[in-house]
mmCIF file of C-alpha atoms in Angstrom:
data_model
loop_
_atom_site.group_PDB
_atom_site.id
_atom_site.type_symbol
_atom_site.label_atom_id
_atom_site.label_comp_id
_atom_site.label_asym_id
_atom_site.label_seq_id
_atom_site.Cartn_x
_atom_site.Cartn_y
_atom_site.Cartn_z
ATOM 1 C CA MET A 20 70.055 78.723 45.211
ATOM 2 C CA THR A 21 71.124 80.351 48.457
ATOM 3 C CA GLY A 22 72.910 77.494 50.210
ATOM 4 C CA ILE A 23 74.215 73.932 49.919
ATOM 5 C CA ASP A 24 75.405 71.506 52.588
ATOM 6 C CA SER A 25 79.145 70.995 52.295
ATOM 7 C CA LYS A 26 78.737 67.196 52.146
ATOM 8 C CA ASP A 27 76.726 67.626 48.923
ATOM 9 C CA ILE A 28 79.508 69.498 47.111
ATOM 10 C CA ARG A 29 81.300 67.272 44.605
ATOM 11 C CA LYS A 30 82.335 69.767 41.909
ATOM 12 C CA ILE A 31 83.382 73.407 42.090
ATOM 13 C CA ILE A 32 83.772 75.437 38.922
ATOM 14 C CA VAL A 33 86.006 78.505 38.838
ATOM 15 C CA ALA A 34 84.629 80.584 35.986
ATOM 16 C CA CYS A 35 86.243 83.591 34.373
ATOM 17 C CA ASP A 36 85.835 85.570 31.194
ATOM 18 C CA ALA A 37 87.900 83.288 28.960
ATOM 19 C CA GLY A 38 88.595 80.313 31.230
ATOM 20 C CA MET A 39 92.329 80.995 31.353
ATOM 21 C CA GLY A 40 94.820 82.923 33.454
ATOM 22 C CA SER A 41 93.468 83.924 36.843
ATOM 23 C CA SER A 42 90.857 81.191 37.025
ATOM 24 C CA VAL A 43 93.509 78.548 36.348
ATOM 25 C CA MET A 44 95.601 79.922 39.219
ATOM 26 C CA LEU A 45 92.643 79.931 41.632
ATOM 27 C CA ALA A 46 91.493 76.452 40.538
ATOM 28 C CA THR A 47 95.000 75.080 41.131
ATOM 29 C CA GLN A 48 95.113 76.641 44.597
ATOM 30 C CA LEU A 49 91.664 75.221 45.465
ATOM 31 C CA ARG A 50 92.616 71.727 44.225
ATOM 32 C CA LYS A 51 95.558 71.729 46.625
ATOM 33 C CA GLN A 52 93.472 73.017 49.541
ATOM 34 C CA LEU A 53 90.651 70.510 48.921
ATOM 35 C CA ARG A 54 92.672 67.491 47.772
ATOM 36 C CA ASP A 55 91.591 65.284 50.693
ATOM 37 C CA THR A 56 87.892 66.186 50.567
ATOM 38 C CA GLY A 57 86.732 64.392 47.408
ATOM 39 C CA VAL A 58 85.743 67.709 45.787
ATOM 40 C CA THR A 59 86.740 68.211 42.146
ATOM 41 C CA VAL A 60 87.782 71.711 41.064
ATOM 42 C CA GLU A 61 87.729 72.765 37.403
ATOM 43 C CA HIS A 62 87.981 76.050 35.551
ATOM 44 C CA THR A 63 85.873 77.087 32.573
ATOM 45 C CA PRO A 64 84.775 80.167 30.687
ATOM 46 C CA VAL A 65 81.755 81.752 32.372
ATOM 47 C CA ASN A 66 79.511 80.937 29.394
ATOM 48 C CA SER A 67 80.443 77.213 29.528
ATOM 49 C CA ILE A 68 79.684 76.198 33.121
ATOM 50 C CA PRO A 69 78.913 72.454 33.131
ATOM 51 C CA ALA A 70 75.552 71.198 34.344
ATOM 52 C CA ASP A 71 77.141 68.961 36.997
ATOM 53 C CA ALA A 72 78.679 71.893 38.903
ATOM 54 C CA ASP A 73 77.572 72.180 42.522
ATOM 55 C CA VAL A 74 79.219 75.534 43.261
ATOM 56 C CA VAL A 75 80.366 78.234 40.839
ATOM 57 C CA LEU A 76 83.060 80.693 41.883
ATOM 58 C CA CYS A 77 83.512 83.782 39.750
ATOM 59 C CA HIS A 78 84.612 87.373 39.975
ATOM 60 C CA ALA A 79 81.760 89.645 41.095
ATOM 61 C CA GLY A 80 81.914 91.441 37.741
ATOM 62 C CA LEU A 81 80.906 88.212 35.986
ATOM 63 C CA ALA A 82 78.192 87.151 38.437
ATOM 64 C CA ALA A 83 75.248 88.086 36.196
ATOM 65 C CA ARG A 84 76.679 86.088 33.291
ATOM 66 C CA ALA A 85 77.384 83.116 35.581
ATOM 67 C CA ARG A 86 73.803 83.168 36.913
ATOM 68 C CA ALA A 87 72.496 83.163 33.345
ATOM 69 C CA ALA A 88 74.825 80.316 32.312
ATOM 70 C CA ALA A 89 74.162 78.186 35.416
ATOM 71 C CA PRO A 90 70.700 78.889 36.799
ATOM 72 C CA GLY A 91 69.960 77.052 40.009
ATOM 73 C CA LYS A 92 73.620 76.583 40.935
ATOM 74 C CA LEU A 93 75.122 78.129 44.054
ATOM 75 C CA LEU A 94 77.148 81.136 42.925
ATOM 76 C CA VAL A 95 79.913 82.455 45.177
ATOM 77 C CA PRO A 96 81.207 85.761 43.809
ATOM 78 C CA PHE A 97 84.579 87.116 44.916
ATOM 79 C CA GLN A 98 86.531 90.362 44.482
ATOM 80 C CA ILE A 99 90.160 89.168 44.367
ATOM 81 C CA PHE A 100 91.549 85.934 42.944
ATOM 82 C CA LEU A 101 93.903 85.076 45.808
ATOM 83 C CA GLY A 102 93.015 85.515 49.445
ATOM 84 C CA ASP A 103 89.393 86.593 49.018
ATOM 85 C CA PRO A 104 87.312 86.014 52.192
ATOM 86 C CA ALA A 105 84.463 84.400 50.205
ATOM 87 C CA VAL A 106 86.830 81.747 48.839
ATOM 88 C CA THR A 107 88.397 81.204 52.278
ATOM 89 C CA ARG A 108 84.917 80.707 53.816
ATOM 90 C CA LEU A 109 84.032 78.186 51.092
ATOM 91 C CA VAL A 110 87.179 76.114 51.712
ATOM 92 C CA ASP A 111 86.786 76.255 55.493
ATOM 93 C CA THR A 112 83.132 75.200 55.342
ATOM 94 C CA ILE A 113 83.897 72.270 53.047
ATOM 95 C CA LYS A 114 86.681 71.091 55.348
ATOM 96 C CA LYS A 115 84.820 71.603 58.646
ATOM 97 C CA GLY A 116 81.263 70.901 57.500
ATOM 98 C CA GLY A 117 78.229 73.131 57.397
ATOM 99 C CA THR A 118 76.250 75.052 54.846
ATOM 100 C CA VAL A 119 77.892 77.098 52.096
ATOM 101 C CA HIS A 120 75.978 80.291 51.357
ATOM 102 C CA ALA A 121 76.142 82.573 48.372
#
């Protein structure tokens, strides 16, 4: 998938290698930023991405594993856990409306 309309996003998964640590921190930050949008944010290990995810966020180094674990889901890879432009674009697009692209 290459894009999804922001109004169709109900669940974002932050996936990392073990589902702990950095992904928890990012998921917490995203929950606060998106609290008034109706979007749920969860964190999981990259090999356990739930089928009801609309968008998967993961470090670029885990992107291939995330694609294998969640085929057909919009994958947004990032380089740094806090302050990455890809994550900022995702949040801004959800809040303002538009299409989220991988």
